[in-house]
Amino acid sequence: MTASQRHTLALLATTILAAVIAYLTLTPPRPEALGGLLSDKAYHAIAFAALIFPGALLHLRSLIWLTPAALIFGAAIELVQPLVGRSAEVADFVADIVGMACGLALGLIVRMWRIKSLNGRKARTQLARSSR
């Protein structure tokens, strides 16, 4: 996959995830959703980890604009939520930041593992070819 393709894929995935996050956080809460499996903070952390993960995995340079944009997005969600019948909480924004850090760390770890794996495979292939 070329750098341009990775950039496009990261941008597409991030855009779709941002739209889903906006929908889920800015629509009035459904009564059946109030008793979820996880806390509201866990959902915020998971959502923002998922938002940052594609950029960290596929296109590091996108993190230069993606990280501040995600912070602004999280803050904007908290400012708009009272207008749609939800409550604004600083703790939700903190959960967004924690999720971003987790998504960034996980994306970078998977990226390093993938690069090591590809380099090891390439080295084994070259070694096998040279021993023929």
JSON list of C-alpha atoms in Angstrom, two decimals:
[
{"chain": "A", "resi": 1, "resn": "MET", "atom": "CA", "xyz": [0.00, 0.00, 0.00]},
{"chain": "A", "resi": 2, "resn": "THR", "atom": "CA", "xyz": [1.43, 3.37, -0.97]},
{"chain": "A", "resi": 3, "resn": "ALA", "atom": "CA", "xyz": [1.71, 6.33, 1.38]},
{"chain": "A", "resi": 4, "resn": "SER", "atom": "CA", "xyz": [-1.03, 8.10, -0.58]},
{"chain": "A", "resi": 5, "resn": "GLN", "atom": "CA", "xyz": [-3.36, 5.12, -0.21]},
{"chain": "A", "resi": 6, "resn": "ARG", "atom": "CA", "xyz": [-2.62, 4.89, 3.53]},
{"chain": "A", "resi": 7, "resn": "HIS", "atom": "CA", "xyz": [-3.34, 8.60, 3.90]},
{"chain": "A", "resi": 8, "resn": "THR", "atom": "CA", "xyz": [-6.62, 8.28, 2.00]},
{"chain": "A", "resi": 9, "resn": "LEU", "atom": "CA", "xyz": [-7.68, 5.25, 4.06]},
{"chain": "A", "resi": 10, "resn": "ALA", "atom": "CA", "xyz": [-6.79, 6.97, 7.35]},
{"chain": "A", "resi": 11, "resn": "LEU", "atom": "CA", "xyz": [-8.70, 10.10, 6.31]},
{"chain": "A", "resi": 12, "resn": "LEU", "atom": "CA", "xyz": [-11.75, 8.12, 5.20]},
{"chain": "A", "resi": 13, "resn": "ALA", "atom": "CA", "xyz": [-11.84, 6.00, 8.38]},
{"chain": "A", "resi": 14, "resn": "THR", "atom": "CA", "xyz": [-11.39, 9.06, 10.60]},
{"chain": "A", "resi": 15, "resn": "THR", "atom": "CA", "xyz": [-14.14, 10.97, 8.79]},
{"chain": "A", "resi": 16, "resn": "ILE", "atom": "CA", "xyz": [-16.58, 8.08, 9.12]},
{"chain": "A", "resi": 17, "resn": "LEU", "atom": "CA", "xyz": [-15.74, 7.61, 12.79]},
{"chain": "A", "resi": 18, "resn": "ALA", "atom": "CA", "xyz": [-16.15, 11.35, 13.47]},
{"chain": "A", "resi": 19, "resn": "ALA", "atom": "CA", "xyz": [-19.60, 11.28, 11.83]},
{"chain": "A", "resi": 20, "resn": "VAL", "atom": "CA", "xyz": [-20.65, 8.27, 13.92]},
{"chain": "A", "resi": 21, "resn": "ILE", "atom": "CA", "xyz": [-19.32, 9.89, 17.11]},
{"chain": "A", "resi": 22, "resn": "ALA", "atom": "CA", "xyz": [-21.14, 13.15, 16.30]},
{"chain": "A", "resi": 23, "resn": "TYR", "atom": "CA", "xyz": [-24.39, 11.28, 15.69]},
{"chain": "A", "resi": 24, "resn": "LEU", "atom": "CA", "xyz": [-24.15, 9.18, 18.85]},
{"chain": "A", "resi": 25, "resn": "THR", "atom": "CA", "xyz": [-23.17, 12.08, 21.11]},
{"chain": "A", "resi": 26, "resn": "LEU", "atom": "CA", "xyz": [-25.39, 14.81, 19.67]},
{"chain": "A", "resi": 27, "resn": "THR", "atom": "CA", "xyz": [-28.71, 13.04, 19.29]},
{"chain": "A", "resi": 28, "resn": "PRO", "atom": "CA", "xyz": [-31.10, 12.92, 22.24]},
{"chain": "A", "resi": 29, "resn": "PRO", "atom": "CA", "xyz": [-30.46, 9.86, 24.40]},
{"chain": "A", "resi": 30, "resn": "ARG", "atom": "CA", "xyz": [-32.78, 6.91, 23.88]},
{"chain": "A", "resi": 31, "resn": "PRO", "atom": "CA", "xyz": [-34.32, 5.53, 27.11]},
{"chain": "A", "resi": 32, "resn": "GLU", "atom": "CA", "xyz": [-33.18, 1.97, 26.30]},
{"chain": "A", "resi": 33, "resn": "ALA", "atom": "CA", "xyz": [-29.58, 3.17, 25.89]},
{"chain": "A", "resi": 34, "resn": "LEU", "atom": "CA", "xyz": [-29.37, 4.62, 29.39]},
{"chain": "A", "resi": 35, "resn": "GLY", "atom": "CA", "xyz": [-28.59, 1.27, 31.01]},
{"chain": "A", "resi": 36, "resn": "GLY", "atom": "CA", "xyz": [-25.61, 0.37, 28.81]},
{"chain": "A", "resi": 37, "resn": "LEU", "atom": "CA", "xyz": [-22.95, -2.22, 29.52]},
{"chain": "A", "resi": 38, "resn": "LEU", "atom": "CA", "xyz": [-20.23, 0.37, 30.09]},
{"chain": "A", "resi": 39, "resn": "SER", "atom": "CA", "xyz": [-20.15, 3.82, 31.64]},
{"chain": "A", "resi": 40, "resn": "ASP", "atom": "CA", "xyz": [-20.56, 6.94, 29.54]},
{"chain": "A", "resi": 41, "resn": "LYS", "atom": "CA", "xyz": [-16.88, 7.73, 30.16]},
{"chain": "A", "resi": 42, "resn": "ALA", "atom": "CA", "xyz": [-15.81, 4.35, 28.77]},
{"chain": "A", "resi": 43, "resn": "TYR", "atom": "CA", "xyz": [-17.82, 4.99, 25.61]},
{"chain": "A", "resi": 44, "resn": "HIS", "atom": "CA", "xyz": [-16.16, 8.39, 25.21]},
{"chain": "A", "resi": 45, "resn": "ALA", "atom": "CA", "xyz": [-12.69, 6.89, 25.67]},
{"chain": "A", "resi": 46, "resn": "ILE", "atom": "CA", "xyz": [-13.38, 4.06, 23.20]},
{"chain": "A", "resi": 47, "resn": "ALA", "atom": "CA", "xyz": [-14.82, 6.45, 20.61]},
{"chain": "A", "resi": 48, "resn": "PHE", "atom": "CA", "xyz": [-11.87, 8.84, 20.73]},
{"chain": "A", "resi": 49, "resn": "ALA", "atom": "CA", "xyz": [-9.35, 5.98, 20.76]},
{"chain": "A", "resi": 50, "resn": "ALA", "atom": "CA", "xyz": [-10.99, 4.73, 17.58]},
{"chain": "A", "resi": 51, "resn": "LEU", "atom": "CA", "xyz": [-10.93, 8.25, 16.12]},
{"chain": "A", "resi": 52, "resn": "ILE", "atom": "CA", "xyz": [-7.14, 8.62, 16.52]},
{"chain": "A", "resi": 53, "resn": "PHE", "atom": "CA", "xyz": [-6.16, 5.00, 15.79]},
{"chain": "A", "resi": 54, "resn": "PRO", "atom": "CA", "xyz": [-6.28, 5.12, 11.94]},
{"chain": "A", "resi": 55, "resn": "GLY", "atom": "CA", "xyz": [-4.00, 8.16, 11.79]},
{"chain": "A", "resi": 56, "resn": "ALA", "atom": "CA", "xyz": [-1.51, 6.66, 14.24]},
{"chain": "A", "resi": 57, "resn": "LEU", "atom": "CA", "xyz": [-1.47, 3.36, 12.36]},
{"chain": "A", "resi": 58, "resn": "LEU", "atom": "CA", "xyz": [-1.57, 4.47, 8.75]},
{"chain": "A", "resi": 59, "resn": "HIS", "atom": "CA", "xyz": [-0.32, 8.04, 8.39]},
{"chain": "A", "resi": 60, "resn": "LEU", "atom": "CA", "xyz": [1.72, 9.64, 11.18]},
{"chain": "A", "resi": 61, "resn": "ARG", "atom": "CA", "xyz": [1.86, 13.09, 9.59]},
{"chain": "A", "resi": 62, "resn": "SER", "atom": "CA", "xyz": [-1.93, 13.33, 9.86]},
{"chain": "A", "resi": 63, "resn": "LEU", "atom": "CA", "xyz": [-1.56, 13.40, 13.64]},
{"chain": "A", "resi": 64, "resn": "ILE", "atom": "CA", "xyz": [-0.20, 16.96, 13.36]},
{"chain": "A", "resi": 65, "resn": "TRP", "atom": "CA", "xyz": [-3.69, 18.22, 12.50]},
{"chain": "A", "resi": 66, "resn": "LEU", "atom": "CA", "xyz": [-5.78, 15.26, 13.71]},
{"chain": "A", "resi": 67, "resn": "THR", "atom": "CA", "xyz": [-4.80, 15.50, 17.37]},
{"chain": "A", "resi": 68, "resn": "PRO", "atom": "CA", "xyz": [-5.77, 19.16, 17.85]},
{"chain": "A", "resi": 69, "resn": "ALA", "atom": "CA", "xyz": [-8.86, 18.66, 15.67]},
{"chain": "A", "resi": 70, "resn": "ALA", "atom": "CA", "xyz": [-9.98, 15.74, 17.85]},
{"chain": "A", "resi": 71, "resn": "LEU", "atom": "CA", "xyz": [-9.46, 17.84, 20.99]},
{"chain": "A", "resi": 72, "resn": "ILE", "atom": "CA", "xyz": [-11.56, 20.66, 19.51]},
{"chain": "A", "resi": 73, "resn": "PHE", "atom": "CA", "xyz": [-14.17, 18.12, 18.36]},
{"chain": "A", "resi": 74, "resn": "GLY", "atom": "CA", "xyz": [-14.43, 16.66, 21.88]},
{"chain": "A", "resi": 75, "resn": "ALA", "atom": "CA", "xyz": [-14.77, 20.10, 23.45]},
{"chain": "A", "resi": 76, "resn": "ALA", "atom": "CA", "xyz": [-17.35, 21.16, 20.85]},
{"chain": "A", "resi": 77, "resn": "ILE", "atom": "CA", "xyz": [-19.41, 18.05, 21.57]},
{"chain": "A", "resi": 78, "resn": "GLU", "atom": "CA", "xyz": [-19.52, 18.95, 25.26]},
{"chain": "A", "resi": 79, "resn": "LEU", "atom": "CA", "xyz": [-20.54, 22.53, 24.46]},
{"chain": "A", "resi": 80, "resn": "VAL", "atom": "CA", "xyz": [-23.36, 21.44, 22.10]},
{"chain": "A", "resi": 81, "resn": "GLN", "atom": "CA", "xyz": [-24.74, 18.53, 24.14]},
{"chain": "A", "resi": 82, "resn": "PRO", "atom": "CA", "xyz": [-26.90, 20.72, 26.44]},
{"chain": "A", "resi": 83, "resn": "LEU", "atom": "CA", "xyz": [-28.68, 22.02, 23.33]},
{"chain": "A", "resi": 84, "resn": "VAL", "atom": "CA", "xyz": [-29.83, 18.49, 22.41]},
{"chain": "A", "resi": 85, "resn": "GLY", "atom": "CA", "xyz": [-31.02, 17.34, 25.84]},
{"chain": "A", "resi": 86, "resn": "ARG", "atom": "CA", "xyz": [-27.75, 15.92, 27.10]},
{"chain": "A", "resi": 87, "resn": "SER", "atom": "CA", "xyz": [-25.46, 17.10, 29.84]},
{"chain": "A", "resi": 88, "resn": "ALA", "atom": "CA", "xyz": [-22.03, 18.64, 29.30]},
{"chain": "A", "resi": 89, "resn": "GLU", "atom": "CA", "xyz": [-19.37, 17.18, 31.57]},
{"chain": "A", "resi": 90, "resn": "VAL", "atom": "CA", "xyz": [-15.70, 17.98, 31.94]},
{"chain": "A", "resi": 91, "resn": "ALA", "atom": "CA", "xyz": [-15.21, 14.30, 32.85]},
{"chain": "A", "resi": 92, "resn": "ASP", "atom": "CA", "xyz": [-16.44, 13.33, 29.36]},
{"chain": "A", "resi": 93, "resn": "PHE", "atom": "CA", "xyz": [-13.81, 15.59, 27.81]},
{"chain": "A", "resi": 94, "resn": "VAL", "atom": "CA", "xyz": [-11.15, 14.06, 30.05]},
{"chain": "A", "resi": 95, "resn": "ALA", "atom": "CA", "xyz": [-12.31, 10.61, 28.91]},
{"chain": "A", "resi": 96, "resn": "ASP", "atom": "CA", "xyz": [-11.96, 11.82, 25.30]},
{"chain": "A", "resi": 97, "resn": "ILE", "atom": "CA", "xyz": [-8.34, 12.82, 26.00]},
{"chain": "A", "resi": 98, "resn": "VAL", "atom": "CA", "xyz": [-7.59, 9.51, 27.73]},
{"chain": "A", "resi": 99, "resn": "GLY", "atom": "CA", "xyz": [-9.11, 7.67, 24.77]},
{"chain": "A", "resi": 100, "resn": "MET", "atom": "CA", "xyz": [-7.04, 9.70, 22.33]},
{"chain": "A", "resi": 101, "resn": "ALA", "atom": "CA", "xyz": [-3.87, 8.81, 24.23]},
{"chain": "A", "resi": 102, "resn": "CYS", "atom": "CA", "xyz": [-4.82, 5.11, 24.24]},
{"chain": "A", "resi": 103, "resn": "GLY", "atom": "CA", "xyz": [-5.70, 5.13, 20.53]},
{"chain": "A", "resi": 104, "resn": "LEU", "atom": "CA", "xyz": [-2.43, 6.90, 19.73]},
{"chain": "A", "resi": 105, "resn": "ALA", "atom": "CA", "xyz": [-0.38, 4.44, 21.80]},
{"chain": "A", "resi": 106, "resn": "LEU", "atom": "CA", "xyz": [-2.15, 1.40, 20.38]},
{"chain": "A", "resi": 107, "resn": "GLY", "atom": "CA", "xyz": [-1.87, 2.68, 16.80]},
{"chain": "A", "resi": 108, "resn": "LEU", "atom": "CA", "xyz": [1.85, 3.35, 17.19]},
{"chain": "A", "resi": 109, "resn": "ILE", "atom": "CA", "xyz": [2.48, -0.05, 18.79]},
{"chain": "A", "resi": 110, "resn": "VAL", "atom": "CA", "xyz": [0.60, -1.88, 16.03]},
{"chain": "A", "resi": 111, "resn": "ARG", "atom": "CA", "xyz": [2.42, 0.24, 13.43]},
{"chain": "A", "resi": 112, "resn": "MET", "atom": "CA", "xyz": [5.85, -0.65, 14.87]},
{"chain": "A", "resi": 113, "resn": "TRP", "atom": "CA", "xyz": [4.90, -4.33, 15.10]},
{"chain": "A", "resi": 114, "resn": "ARG", "atom": "CA", "xyz": [3.69, -4.27, 11.47]},
{"chain": "A", "resi": 115, "resn": "ILE", "atom": "CA", "xyz": [6.86, -2.58, 10.24]},
{"chain": "A", "resi": 116, "resn": "LYS", "atom": "CA", "xyz": [9.06, -5.06, 12.13]},
{"chain": "A", "resi": 117, "resn": "SER", "atom": "CA", "xyz": [7.01, -7.94, 10.73]},
{"chain": "A", "resi": 118, "resn": "LEU", "atom": "CA", "xyz": [7.27, -6.63, 7.16]},
{"chain": "A", "resi": 119, "resn": "ASN", "atom": "CA", "xyz": [11.01, -5.97, 7.51]},
{"chain": "A", "resi": 120, "resn": "GLY", "atom": "CA", "xyz": [11.59, -9.44, 8.94]},
{"chain": "A", "resi": 121, "resn": "ARG", "atom": "CA", "xyz": [9.60, -11.04, 6.14]},
{"chain": "A", "resi": 122, "resn": "LYS", "atom": "CA", "xyz": [11.53, -9.02, 3.55]},
{"chain": "A", "resi": 123, "resn": "ALA", "atom": "CA", "xyz": [14.87, -10.02, 5.11]},
{"chain": "A", "resi": 124, "resn": "ARG", "atom": "CA", "xyz": [13.89, -13.72, 5.16]},
{"chain": "A", "resi": 125, "resn": "THR", "atom": "CA", "xyz": [12.84, -13.52, 1.50]},
{"chain": "A", "resi": 126, "resn": "GLN", "atom": "CA", "xyz": [16.14, -11.89, 0.51]},
{"chain": "A", "resi": 127, "resn": "LEU", "atom": "CA", "xyz": [18.09, -14.45, 2.53]},
{"chain": "A", "resi": 128, "resn": "ALA", "atom": "CA", "xyz": [16.22, -17.33, 0.89]},
{"chain": "A", "resi": 129, "resn": "ARG", "atom": "CA", "xyz": [16.87, -15.88, -2.57]},
{"chain": "A", "resi": 130, "resn": "SER", "atom": "CA", "xyz": [20.56, -15.35, -1.89]},
{"chain": "A", "resi": 131, "resn": "SER", "atom": "CA", "xyz": [21.06, -18.91, -0.63]},
{"chain": "A", "resi": 132, "resn": "ARG", "atom": "CA", "xyz": [19.78, -20.47, -3.86]}
]
